[in-house]
Each structure stands twice: as C-alpha cells, then as structure tokens.
C-alpha cells in the first residue's frame, strides 16, 4: 500500500516538474538566448538589436521633416488643444476621449515641425521597446520592430486632403499613443504571475479601464493578451483549460464592455461604432475603406508577434540574419513609399497658404513657379498667386506670366475650395461674412481648430464686432502657441484705429466699402468672387482694380469695358498695365464697338497681337490643344493666349 502511494507521489511530482519546466521555457527571454553563436559577435548583436531600429527611426524622422514640414504645420493649425477643464470634459463624453485629448495635446507641438516629429519619434521608440519586451522578439529580428512604426507612419502620411475633413482630432498622435499603451498593457500581462488567475483578472480589468480611455486600442490589447495566452502557461496544471479560460474572458470582455459603456456610460457614440471608437472615420460622400488598411495591417502584425511568442530559434546563421533584416527593411521602405501621399500640388497649396499667412508674397510666387513642365496648377494655387500679385501691385502686368490650369485635387472624393482655402481668400478680399460663415460651418461639421478661430477673430474685429472678437481671443489665449497671437489683437477691442496700422488688415479696409451680403456661393469660391467683383464698382482705386481683374478673368467683353473705363478714370495720367492694354486692344479689334485708335497702347502690345494672330492663322487647321504647346513659348504670357486657348477650366 505504501509502495503504491510512493509511486503516485513521484508521478505527481514528475508531472509538476514537467509543467514548471514548460512554463519556464515559455517565460524565458528569447532575446536573451544565444543568438547566432557561430557568427555574430556581441557588438554585432547590439548593433542589430537596437542601432538598426534607431537608425530606421531617424531616417523616418528626417523624411517627415524634409518632405512634410508644411503638412505637419497645417495639421496643428487644424487642431485645437485648450488648457481648460471644460475642454478635457468635452473630450471625455465618448469612449476613447482621453486618447483624443492626448492626441490633440501632442499635435499642437507641430507648430515647430521638428519638435512634433521628435515627440512622435519618442513615442515610436517607446512602442518598439514595449514590442520587444511584450513579445520577446530576438535581437537578430530587430528590423521587425520597425513594422508597427511604418504602419503608423502611413496612417499619417497617406491623408492628403483628409486633414480638412476628418472629424477625429489629434489623429496623428492618437494611433501611435493608443498602440503604444496597448502593447505596454500586453507586456504587463506577460510579466504577471500566472498563479491565482492574475493574468485573466488583469485582462478583464485592463479592458474595463482601457476601453473608455483608448477605445479600439483597449480592445486590441485584450485580443493580443488572449493570443499570447495560447503561447504561455497560466499557472494551471491543465494548460489547455487555462488557455480556453483566457480566451473566454477576452471574448466576453471585448463584447460586453463596449456594450455596457454604450448603454450606461456614453450617449454620443453610435451603436455601430462602439468597437472602433478612436479610429478615424473615412466616410465622406462614400466609404473609403482602403484608408483602414494600415490599421488592419498593424493589428495583424501585432497578432502575429503574439502567436510567434516563444517559437524563435536560439541560433541563426549570420547570413540569414543580414539577409532577413535587409529584406524586411526593403519591404518597409517600399511600403512607406507606396503609402506616402505624393500630390505635389497639395504640398504647394500648403506652402503657399503658410506663406500668405506670413505675408510672404515672394514665397507664394516662387512656390507656384516650381510647377514642372507637365504639371498644371489647381485653382486654389491660381487664386493664391493672383492674391500675391494683387498685394504687390503687379497683377495687371504679370497675372498671365504664370501657367494656368485646373488640376483636380488628388483625392477619392470631391474636394471643395470652400473647405481648403475659402476662409483665407475671402478674408483677404474683404468678404468677411463669407469667411466667418465657412469657419462656423466647418467648425460645427468637422470640429473646431486654431485656424477657424483665428479668422473668426480677425473678421469680427474688422466688422467692428468686438464682443464676439473677445470670445475668440479668450479661446486662443487658452492655447500654448497662439496666446501671444490673441494678446496682440486684444488692444484692438478698445482701439479700432489700430486696424489702420496693421500690416495685414490695412489693405483689407479698401474692400469694406463694398457689399458683403451673405448669399450663397454654392461652394464655388472663385466663380463667386469673379462674378461679385466684375459686376461691382468703386471709387477706391484698389477695390476698382480688383473689379477690373475679375472682369478680365470673366472674359465678358461688355463687363470689361465698364470696369476698364472706371479704372482709367481713377488712374488718369498713370501707366496702364500690360494685360489691361492687351484686353482692350484685343476686344477693340474683335467687336469694333469701341474706338481704340486714340488709346496709347505700348508697341509691344500691338506687336504681340499681330504676331499671335498671324501665327494662329498659319495653324488654322490645328485644334486648340495642338496649338497650345506651339504658341505657349512665344505668347504664353499674354492675354491673347489666355483668351483664345485657355478654356474649360473647372472650379471646385
């Protein structure tokens, strides 16, 4: 009897020892195991282990700054973080609101693009550290640490015109912070003891806490823990039972925690989106699901890391290590390049917008001139260029010395100038009510941002609505980088005469004598301004020149003659700009209704007209498209070329 009991005790001890050994083997750090003993030196292991990921991170940061500095600056202008308790409370009314609050906080640092990129890189560095610790990636596979980083990079650099339409604020940092915290929670789960169901309790608790704070990323952490449970021991003798229990806990938590929050905690989250809160919503006149691909790949890669836990080989040949890391880096470089938004006109628009805000008119024109031979400008670029020339007083001589065109914005939806540039353009042409209207409408629809508050503030001051302006000054004073901006305008509230000495506002005063009736522009900013100015008139020389330029662009001959006569009266005895002469000379010959024989045209104007007509007559059998490249080198800077050969431009 005693012999049987002794044998049974020995059998149980042997089983316990085997279970302990299995758990220990799974828990041992794969990265601490000897790596490629046959070839890699300790220095080489260190280089591959961390120097390679860090160098990759530096390369990403340099690329961001070199290629997208103006994009990042614009992102922070379309962001808003207020240092007030109310702002925090407003973010917390939905699940994932804390992540939005953090995202908007860090996004404001893109005011200095280099600083924002440094902070983003530090978050990515922390993510790589957590990834290595949570999933015990070996040193020889360190290039894999960059995979989640590149996926997150693509979610930033693939946006393009989405920055004007996405309703999730702080999205540039939100995905990175959410992923980093999620992987950090997985690491904590792994280092916890498997005894007394501590890991399962932590999994449930982290879901209850993380989902309200992080939204989708809290659920992602729970799912990764469940996968990791299948690769680890949980302190139970029956390992299969422990894994099944962990899976059940995860599934129950993922399903019911969002439902409970939806039913009893939050009232502003639609039921269809309770599992994807804190993710951007790429819905605008249709579903654009391809933009979710980086998020899906990110989740898949982390899931594969969890499933590969404990299965990495202890030794790998040096050639495999080198070739494997090179292959991963090559795939990541190609993937990042393919995912990077490459519309050069989009970047030109951002640079020109920034230059207008700085009143750097030369930079506006220089940026426009970077158009390649086979590129054409967007209508926003054309309008910003004309604004710069108008401010410099050279539009009448140089407006058509720049390539014209109507390239469509590269976006999967209809981009409207009313969202991308109307506020700035309306403001500088004195259409303050339209400027304010689009700020208000977009603020309600897409969320408030610094950019809208700035233009609402300045429009209110110019309109004499000082109580309204005070409201926007108070809001901007609650920001980090625009406090000085708001304080600059504070004296204007009690001394409106300061407007006359303001370098930016003084030219706008010329337009305030004209009508500023808020009607409908049908989202077609350019057409509205052309029609509005060309059918108006003023005794103010600056305002009247804007009317003449609009008439010139409308190509309506009777309208032009009305504005031309008024302009000539206001500038009696002064030199007439070239393009105005060209239009008068051309229209005089086309209709013969106005006697132009007594007008003092420059000889160059008359010669260009004669030469253009002669050249066009020689090409009589050609189509306009065939004639364009042949006539542009000689006549591309004239109104004659513009009138006859630039047709069908589409405003948006």
XYZ file of C-alpha atoms in Angstrom:
652
model
C 0.000 0.000 0.000
C 2.800 2.381 0.944
C 4.689 1.448 -2.241
C 1.709 2.403 -4.398
C 1.334 5.729 -2.582
C 5.037 6.446 -3.018
C 4.844 5.729 -6.750
C 1.804 8.002 -7.082
C 3.542 10.870 -5.276
C 6.575 10.506 -7.514
C 4.345 10.559 -10.597
C 2.616 13.760 -9.441
C 5.937 15.455 -8.665
C 7.271 14.481 -12.082
C 4.151 15.980 -13.757
C 4.505 19.189 -11.727
C 8.160 19.439 -12.632
C 7.369 18.991 -16.319
C 4.653 21.661 -16.136
C 7.016 24.052 -14.352
C 9.737 23.386 -16.928
C 7.321 24.047 -19.805
C 6.142 27.310 -18.238
C 9.715 28.390 -17.547
C 10.764 27.705 -21.101
C 7.911 29.812 -22.444
C 8.695 32.576 -19.960
C 12.434 32.671 -20.683
C 13.504 35.616 -22.830
C 14.164 34.518 -26.383
C 16.199 37.649 -26.930
C 18.500 36.654 -24.074
C 19.175 33.259 -25.638
C 22.475 32.877 -27.509
C 21.957 34.376 -30.949
C 23.905 33.037 -33.901
C 26.760 31.772 -31.732
C 28.570 30.616 -34.855
C 28.899 34.070 -36.378
C 27.602 37.180 -34.538
C 29.832 38.973 -32.079
C 28.354 40.751 -29.004
C 28.911 44.097 -30.754
C 27.107 42.865 -33.858
C 24.204 41.632 -31.747
C 23.975 45.067 -30.108
C 24.065 46.844 -33.459
C 21.359 44.661 -34.944
C 19.356 44.654 -31.723
C 18.887 48.418 -31.282
C 21.113 50.506 -33.528
C 19.330 49.278 -36.645
C 15.805 50.190 -35.392
C 17.032 53.539 -34.070
C 18.684 54.406 -37.388
C 15.471 53.449 -39.148
C 13.548 55.739 -36.823
C 15.955 58.604 -37.514
C 15.527 58.078 -41.265
C 11.732 58.260 -40.870
C 12.003 61.484 -38.851
C 14.309 63.084 -41.412
C 11.972 62.109 -44.259
C 8.991 63.594 -42.416
C 10.757 66.898 -41.850
C 12.242 67.091 -45.329
C 9.064 66.234 -47.182
C 6.120 67.170 -44.972
C 7.037 70.065 -42.660
C 4.334 72.333 -44.065
C 1.851 69.470 -43.913
C 2.599 68.924 -40.214
C 2.339 72.644 -39.506
C -1.046 72.709 -41.235
C -2.158 69.693 -39.183
C -1.584 71.633 -35.971
C -3.454 74.650 -37.372
C -6.410 72.339 -37.956
C -6.049 71.059 -34.394
C -7.159 72.582 -31.103
C -5.984 71.925 -27.556
C -7.212 74.196 -24.783
C -5.692 74.238 -21.317
C -9.089 74.303 -19.647
C -11.046 71.744 -17.570
C -14.043 72.187 -19.878
C -12.031 71.111 -22.924
C -10.978 67.928 -21.122
C -14.550 67.205 -20.094
C -15.747 67.707 -23.672
C -13.336 65.054 -24.933
C -14.363 62.540 -22.287
C -18.007 62.302 -23.386
C -17.135 59.406 -25.734
C -15.058 56.271 -25.327
C -11.500 56.911 -26.449
C -11.895 60.564 -25.499
C -8.808 60.539 -23.300
C -6.789 59.373 -26.291
C -8.203 62.268 -28.332
C -7.249 64.647 -25.538
C -3.685 63.308 -25.523
C -3.540 63.355 -29.323
C -4.593 66.993 -29.560
C -2.128 67.889 -26.801
C 0.865 66.464 -28.640
C -0.318 67.610 -32.081
C -0.009 71.257 -31.022
C 3.779 70.813 -30.925
C 3.842 70.588 -34.724
C 3.780 74.395 -34.513
C 7.505 73.672 -34.626
C 7.508 70.681 -37.010
C 10.874 69.447 -35.747
C 9.605 69.369 -32.168
C 6.453 67.487 -33.107
C 8.478 64.934 -35.076
C 10.869 64.441 -32.144
C 7.944 63.758 -29.799
C 6.328 61.406 -32.310
C 9.652 59.577 -32.709
C 9.990 59.209 -28.926
C 6.558 57.590 -28.803
C 7.621 55.251 -31.608
C 10.814 54.435 -29.708
C 8.753 53.548 -26.645
C 6.494 51.401 -28.829
C 9.496 49.471 -30.145
C 10.765 48.909 -26.605
C 7.370 47.621 -25.450
C 7.060 45.446 -28.570
C 10.429 43.819 -27.942
C 9.617 43.178 -24.284
C 5.998 42.124 -24.706
C 6.582 39.608 -27.491
C 10.255 38.832 -26.763
C 11.455 39.436 -30.265
C 15.042 38.211 -30.646
C 17.889 40.595 -31.398
C 18.514 39.064 -34.789
C 14.975 40.013 -35.927
C 15.108 43.618 -34.720
C 14.068 45.052 -38.106
C 10.608 43.707 -37.283
C 10.361 46.358 -34.564
C 10.016 48.939 -37.322
C 6.987 47.239 -38.882
C 4.378 48.713 -36.473
C 6.143 52.087 -36.713
C 5.905 52.151 -40.507
C 2.229 51.170 -40.372
C 1.607 54.099 -38.029
C 3.697 56.370 -40.240
C 1.488 55.525 -43.216
C -1.652 56.467 -41.254
C -0.114 59.954 -41.025
C 1.435 60.484 -44.448
C -1.355 58.990 -46.565
C -4.023 61.512 -45.507
C -3.648 64.310 -48.045
C -6.880 66.319 -48.217
C -8.395 64.215 -45.434
C -6.862 66.660 -42.943
C -9.679 69.074 -43.848
C -12.453 66.500 -43.433
C -11.519 64.039 -40.667
C -13.577 64.648 -37.551
C -11.214 62.814 -35.182
C -8.921 65.447 -33.709
C -5.379 64.549 -32.724
C -5.386 61.569 -35.104
C -1.670 61.935 -35.966
C -0.651 61.074 -32.404
C -3.749 59.142 -31.322
C -2.951 55.958 -33.244
C 0.655 55.929 -32.029
C -0.210 56.590 -28.381
C -3.075 54.090 -28.451
C -0.906 51.344 -29.949
C 1.957 52.069 -27.555
C -0.263 51.845 -24.469
C -1.947 48.707 -25.827
C 1.382 46.913 -26.305
C 2.506 48.194 -22.906
C -0.541 46.543 -21.338
C 0.344 43.289 -23.119
C 3.827 43.495 -21.630
C 2.381 43.936 -18.135
C 0.121 40.953 -18.780
C 3.114 38.827 -19.748
C 5.257 39.654 -16.720
C 2.425 38.952 -14.271
C 2.412 35.642 -12.458
C 0.132 33.008 -13.928
C -0.982 31.897 -10.479
C -4.391 32.621 -8.951
C -5.796 33.711 -12.331
C -3.935 37.040 -12.007
C -3.474 37.361 -15.749
C -7.129 36.795 -16.514
C -8.124 39.277 -13.831
C -5.686 41.810 -15.298
C -7.080 41.188 -18.781
C -10.614 41.893 -17.624
C -9.603 44.922 -15.562
C -7.495 46.437 -18.352
C -10.446 46.161 -20.763
C -12.774 47.862 -18.294
C -10.281 50.710 -17.808
C -8.608 50.941 -21.229
C -11.694 50.869 -23.441
C -13.227 54.083 -22.033
C -9.830 55.776 -22.282
C -8.452 54.330 -25.530
C -11.445 52.940 -27.424
C -10.410 50.439 -30.083
C -6.844 50.204 -28.806
C -8.044 48.967 -25.412
C -9.887 46.131 -27.158
C -6.844 45.416 -29.318
C -4.748 44.976 -26.163
C -7.257 42.440 -24.828
C -7.203 40.474 -28.059
C -3.396 40.358 -28.058
C -3.394 39.105 -24.462
C -5.764 36.305 -25.444
C -3.482 35.247 -28.288
C -0.446 35.417 -26.036
C -2.208 33.164 -23.518
C -2.025 30.323 -26.053
C 1.762 30.632 -26.072
C 2.214 30.890 -22.294
C 1.312 28.971 -19.154
C -1.330 30.382 -16.826
C -0.427 28.588 -13.613
C -2.906 25.739 -14.116
C -1.871 22.120 -14.439
C -4.244 21.742 -17.361
C -2.662 24.144 -19.849
C -5.428 23.713 -22.431
C -8.035 24.633 -19.836
C -6.106 27.779 -18.868
C -5.932 28.909 -22.494
C -9.618 28.300 -23.053
C -10.472 30.267 -19.911
C -8.276 33.181 -21.073
C -9.989 33.161 -24.467
C -13.449 33.172 -22.901
C -12.514 36.071 -20.604
C -11.171 38.064 -23.569
C -14.200 37.428 -25.779
C -16.645 38.319 -23.013
C -14.697 41.487 -22.174
C -14.405 42.616 -25.805
C -18.097 42.074 -26.497
C -19.729 43.287 -23.305
C -17.544 46.129 -22.017
C -18.299 48.361 -25.071
C -21.987 47.399 -24.881
C -22.223 48.289 -21.186
C -20.423 51.593 -21.816
C -22.785 52.325 -24.694
C -25.898 51.553 -22.631
C -24.984 53.163 -19.331
C -21.984 55.500 -19.692
C -21.817 57.292 -23.045
C -24.624 58.868 -25.024
C -22.768 60.323 -28.029
C -21.405 57.144 -29.598
C -23.451 55.382 -32.310
C -24.002 51.705 -31.639
C -22.475 50.769 -34.997
C -19.169 52.349 -33.973
C -18.710 51.219 -30.374
C -15.932 48.772 -31.302
C -13.955 51.224 -33.432
C -14.006 54.390 -31.336
C -10.778 56.445 -31.505
C -10.212 55.316 -35.099
C -10.606 57.913 -37.885
C -13.841 57.667 -39.845
C -13.032 57.744 -43.556
C -16.553 58.470 -44.705
C -17.196 61.449 -46.949
C -19.636 61.066 -49.817
C -18.959 57.347 -49.675
C -16.937 54.791 -47.735
C -13.184 54.884 -48.354
C -12.141 51.661 -46.684
C -8.664 51.474 -48.220
C -7.509 54.030 -45.654
C -8.143 51.486 -42.900
C -5.562 49.093 -44.389
C -2.593 50.386 -42.322
C -4.650 49.961 -39.129
C -5.649 46.445 -40.170
C -2.060 45.505 -41.016
C -0.865 46.983 -37.737
C -3.299 44.804 -35.789
C -2.379 41.753 -37.861
C 1.364 42.231 -37.348
C 0.983 42.543 -33.578
C -1.228 39.443 -33.576
C 1.469 37.512 -35.453
C 4.062 38.690 -32.936
C 1.866 37.306 -30.161
C 1.410 33.966 -31.930
C 5.158 33.705 -32.580
C 5.968 34.203 -28.893
C 8.424 31.588 -27.605
C 8.965 29.997 -31.009
C 12.007 31.966 -32.177
C 15.137 29.913 -32.834
C 18.014 30.330 -30.407
C 20.733 30.402 -33.063
C 20.627 31.757 -36.600
C 23.385 31.910 -39.166
C 24.886 35.325 -39.791
C 23.947 35.339 -43.488
C 20.292 34.672 -42.627
C 20.302 37.498 -40.092
C 21.743 40.025 -42.537
C 19.591 38.977 -45.469
C 16.455 38.760 -43.348
C 16.846 42.242 -41.898
C 17.700 43.707 -45.299
C 14.582 42.083 -46.789
C 12.347 43.459 -44.018
C 13.833 46.958 -44.361
C 13.401 46.866 -48.145
C 9.749 45.859 -47.816
C 9.162 48.634 -45.281
C 10.818 51.269 -47.470
C 8.741 50.239 -50.486
C 5.579 50.090 -48.386
C 6.170 53.539 -46.895
C 6.906 54.997 -50.322
C 3.738 53.466 -51.787
C 1.620 54.692 -48.877
C 3.046 58.228 -48.851
C 0.718 60.821 -50.378
C 2.557 62.311 -53.358
C 0.385 65.079 -54.803
C 2.875 67.933 -55.323
C 0.081 70.459 -55.821
C -1.278 69.621 -52.378
C 2.084 70.466 -50.873
C 2.333 73.633 -52.938
C -1.074 74.708 -51.644
C 0.096 74.161 -48.066
C 3.324 76.092 -48.606
C 1.524 78.943 -50.351
C -1.123 79.092 -47.629
C 1.555 79.295 -44.948
C 3.346 82.000 -46.939
C 0.136 84.062 -47.269
C -0.377 83.871 -43.521
C 3.177 85.180 -43.110
C 2.506 87.846 -45.796
C 5.476 86.433 -47.692
C 4.191 87.189 -51.197
C 7.507 86.377 -52.874
C 7.423 82.837 -51.480
C 3.869 82.392 -52.770
C 5.043 83.214 -56.292
C 8.255 81.204 -56.026
C 6.308 78.128 -54.925
C 3.924 78.494 -57.856
C 6.862 78.616 -60.252
C 8.070 75.192 -59.127
C 5.419 73.647 -61.378
C 7.002 71.141 -63.725
C 6.667 71.233 -67.476
C 3.950 68.583 -67.445
C 2.167 69.840 -64.334
C -0.718 72.255 -64.099
C -1.885 74.219 -61.058
C -5.025 73.811 -59.031
C -7.497 76.686 -58.945
C -6.530 77.358 -55.341
C -2.911 77.844 -56.403
C -4.033 80.208 -59.171
C -6.079 82.281 -56.730
C -3.312 82.475 -54.139
C -0.884 83.512 -56.877
C -3.251 86.252 -58.029
C -3.688 87.428 -54.447
C 0.081 87.707 -54.057
C 0.408 89.700 -57.291
C -2.510 91.911 -56.276
C -0.861 92.659 -52.936
C 2.380 93.510 -54.712
C 0.528 95.690 -57.218
C 1.804 93.742 -60.241
C -1.188 91.581 -61.216
C -2.033 93.779 -64.212
C 1.398 93.125 -65.683
C 2.148 89.578 -64.543
C -1.098 87.665 -63.954
C -0.739 85.615 -67.125
C 3.015 85.125 -66.916
C 2.243 82.021 -64.870
C 0.964 78.736 -66.238
C -2.807 78.461 -65.916
C -4.777 75.281 -65.362
C -7.333 73.484 -63.243
C -5.738 70.293 -61.978
C -8.171 68.387 -59.789
C -7.074 67.660 -56.217
C -5.854 64.090 -55.883
C -8.481 62.722 -53.520
C -11.069 59.916 -53.664
C -13.839 62.449 -53.045
C -14.833 65.890 -54.311
C -12.564 68.447 -52.643
C -14.093 71.887 -52.293
C -12.111 75.108 -52.135
C -14.666 76.238 -49.566
C -13.026 73.805 -47.116
C -9.378 74.087 -48.141
C -8.802 77.778 -48.820
C -12.004 79.839 -48.823
C -11.509 81.303 -45.368
C -8.134 82.802 -46.166
C -9.110 84.016 -49.661
C -12.426 85.544 -48.606
C -10.702 87.264 -45.700
C -8.019 88.922 -47.821
C -10.597 90.120 -50.367
C -12.738 91.641 -47.629
C -15.628 89.158 -47.835
C -15.657 88.808 -44.079
C -19.143 87.375 -43.725
C -18.296 84.551 -46.105
C -15.032 83.957 -44.256
C -16.888 83.781 -40.948
C -19.641 81.630 -42.439
C -17.255 78.907 -43.645
C -15.318 78.948 -40.369
C -18.549 78.484 -38.444
C -19.953 75.826 -40.761
C -16.774 73.756 -40.879
C -16.254 74.147 -37.150
C -19.675 72.656 -36.469
C -19.304 69.931 -39.094
C -15.669 68.880 -38.710
C -14.626 70.256 -35.322
C -13.112 73.491 -34.074
C -9.491 74.322 -34.706
C -6.994 77.149 -34.328
C -7.280 78.121 -37.987
C -11.015 78.813 -37.776
C -10.710 80.728 -34.500
C -8.030 82.988 -35.971
C -10.137 84.034 -38.948
C -13.291 84.416 -36.877
C -11.344 86.694 -34.543
C -9.955 88.896 -37.324
C -13.238 89.012 -39.225
C -15.039 90.104 -36.068
C -12.534 92.901 -35.437
C -12.777 94.206 -38.994
C -16.572 94.074 -38.765
C -16.479 96.002 -35.501
C -17.995 93.116 -33.517
C -15.702 93.451 -30.521
C -17.715 91.365 -28.043
C -17.598 88.445 -30.445
C -13.883 89.001 -31.044
C -13.283 88.926 -27.285
C -14.705 85.407 -27.161
C -12.178 84.133 -29.705
C -9.329 85.984 -28.036
C -10.154 84.220 -24.761
C -10.192 80.840 -26.502
C -6.875 81.406 -28.262
C -5.320 82.627 -25.009
C -6.069 79.153 -23.608
C -3.747 77.558 -26.202
C 0.009 77.100 -25.965
C 1.318 78.694 -29.148
C -1.396 81.213 -30.018
C -1.628 83.027 -26.714
C 0.669 85.804 -27.966
C -1.321 85.924 -31.202
C -4.523 86.574 -29.239
C -2.891 89.111 -26.953
C -1.643 91.026 -30.000
C -5.250 91.716 -31.022
C -6.555 92.418 -27.530
C -5.859 96.209 -27.720
C -7.899 96.340 -30.942
C -11.036 95.674 -28.895
C -10.892 99.133 -27.350
C -8.963 100.956 -30.063
C -10.216 100.030 -33.536
C -7.973 102.657 -35.132
C -5.126 100.182 -34.680
C -6.567 98.304 -37.663
C -5.386 101.125 -39.951
C -1.796 100.488 -38.874
C -1.976 96.704 -39.049
C 0.154 95.434 -41.941
C -2.244 92.564 -42.660
C -5.564 94.317 -42.089
C -4.861 97.704 -43.655
C -5.158 96.507 -47.304
C -8.438 94.756 -46.455
C -10.002 98.059 -45.425
C -10.187 99.030 -49.111
C -12.832 96.324 -49.618
C -15.056 97.118 -46.660
C -16.871 99.885 -48.531
C -18.281 97.306 -50.933
C -21.260 94.990 -50.382
C -20.662 91.978 -48.149
C -24.041 90.319 -48.312
C -24.086 86.707 -47.196
C -25.850 84.892 -50.032
C -24.755 81.559 -51.468
C -21.500 80.856 -53.242
C -22.505 77.231 -54.000
C -19.065 76.278 -52.635
C -17.523 77.769 -55.815
C -15.308 80.433 -54.299
C -13.516 81.562 -57.456
C -16.650 81.955 -59.549
C -18.388 83.839 -56.773
C -15.539 86.340 -56.404
C -15.242 86.848 -60.169
C -18.970 87.468 -60.567
C -19.178 89.627 -57.463
C -16.263 91.920 -58.276
C -16.780 92.101 -62.043
C -20.340 93.359 -61.538
C -19.429 95.861 -58.842
C -17.546 99.150 -58.943
C -15.928 101.534 -56.515
C -14.235 104.896 -56.292
C -11.475 103.252 -54.284
C -8.599 102.612 -56.751
C -7.548 99.378 -55.025
C -11.081 97.996 -54.951
C -11.670 99.051 -58.558
C -8.572 97.233 -59.744
C -9.886 94.043 -58.145
C -13.096 94.603 -60.134
C -11.143 95.042 -63.373
C -9.084 91.904 -62.758
C -12.269 89.936 -62.149
C -13.736 91.292 -65.403
C -10.550 90.269 -67.193
C -10.881 86.708 -65.912
C -14.588 86.553 -66.768
C -13.781 87.232 -70.464
C -17.081 89.118 -70.777
C -16.385 91.980 -73.148
C -19.150 94.437 -72.078
C -18.268 93.907 -68.409
C -14.601 94.528 -69.164
C -15.253 97.843 -70.903
C -17.301 99.091 -67.945
C -14.566 98.265 -65.462
C -11.781 99.435 -67.790
C -13.360 102.865 -68.194
C -13.792 103.275 -64.464
C -10.214 102.171 -63.834
C -8.879 104.605 -66.454
C -10.762 107.471 -64.837
C -9.353 106.667 -61.387
C -5.810 106.302 -62.769
C -5.847 109.204 -65.206
C -2.338 110.052 -66.363
C -0.847 106.866 -64.937
C 0.700 103.981 -66.852
C -1.819 101.313 -67.938
C -0.687 97.724 -67.032
C 0.100 95.404 -69.943
C -2.715 92.856 -69.521
C -5.351 95.593 -69.385
C -3.924 97.059 -72.595
C -3.901 93.634 -74.253
C -7.546 93.013 -73.379
C -8.603 96.452 -74.624
C -6.601 96.066 -77.841
C -7.999 92.581 -78.467
C -11.635 93.445 -77.691
C -11.386 96.617 -79.764
C -10.412 94.548 -82.818
C -12.896 91.748 -82.145
C -16.027 93.905 -81.906
C -15.112 97.306 -83.336
C -17.707 98.845 -80.998
C -15.185 100.876 -79.030
C -12.864 103.300 -80.803
C -9.387 102.365 -79.561
C -7.456 104.393 -82.110
C -6.824 107.199 -79.633
C -5.633 104.898 -76.837
C -1.859 104.961 -76.182
C -1.033 101.245 -76.458
C 2.538 100.068 -75.971
C 4.247 98.940 -79.163
C 4.895 95.550 -77.561
C 1.155 95.070 -77.035
C 0.358 95.767 -80.683
C 3.241 93.665 -81.991
C 2.305 90.658 -79.836
C -1.276 90.873 -81.091
C -0.230 90.980 -84.742
C 2.264 88.145 -84.290
C -0.218 85.996 -82.356
C -2.953 86.399 -84.966
C -0.526 85.650 -87.776
C 0.796 82.527 -86.043
C -2.705 81.329 -85.216
C -3.809 81.837 -88.819
C -0.914 79.702 -90.046
C -2.118 76.917 -87.745
C -5.716 77.287 -88.837
C -6.320 73.573 -89.378
C -4.974 72.569 -85.961
C -7.085 72.067 -82.869
C -6.633 74.316 -79.873
C -4.896 71.521 -77.969
C -2.402 71.135 -80.809
C -1.778 74.857 -80.948
C -1.160 75.317 -77.227
C 2.370 73.866 -76.958
C 3.430 75.610 -80.166
C 2.206 79.070 -79.183
C 2.941 78.986 -75.458
C 6.729 79.636 -75.607
C 6.157 82.885 -77.514
C 2.739 84.070 -76.314
C 2.114 82.199 -73.049
C 2.472 85.369 -71.010
C -0.147 87.355 -72.928
C -3.887 87.823 -72.530
C -4.253 86.829 -76.197
C -3.125 83.285 -75.428
C -5.332 83.232 -72.327
C -8.458 84.419 -74.163
C -8.290 82.059 -77.127
C -6.593 78.927 -75.777
C -7.371 78.626 -72.064
C -10.892 77.228 -71.919
C -12.907 74.767 -69.911
C -11.229 75.437 -66.579
C -13.146 73.743 -63.775
C -13.629 75.444 -60.470
C -14.282 73.353 -57.381
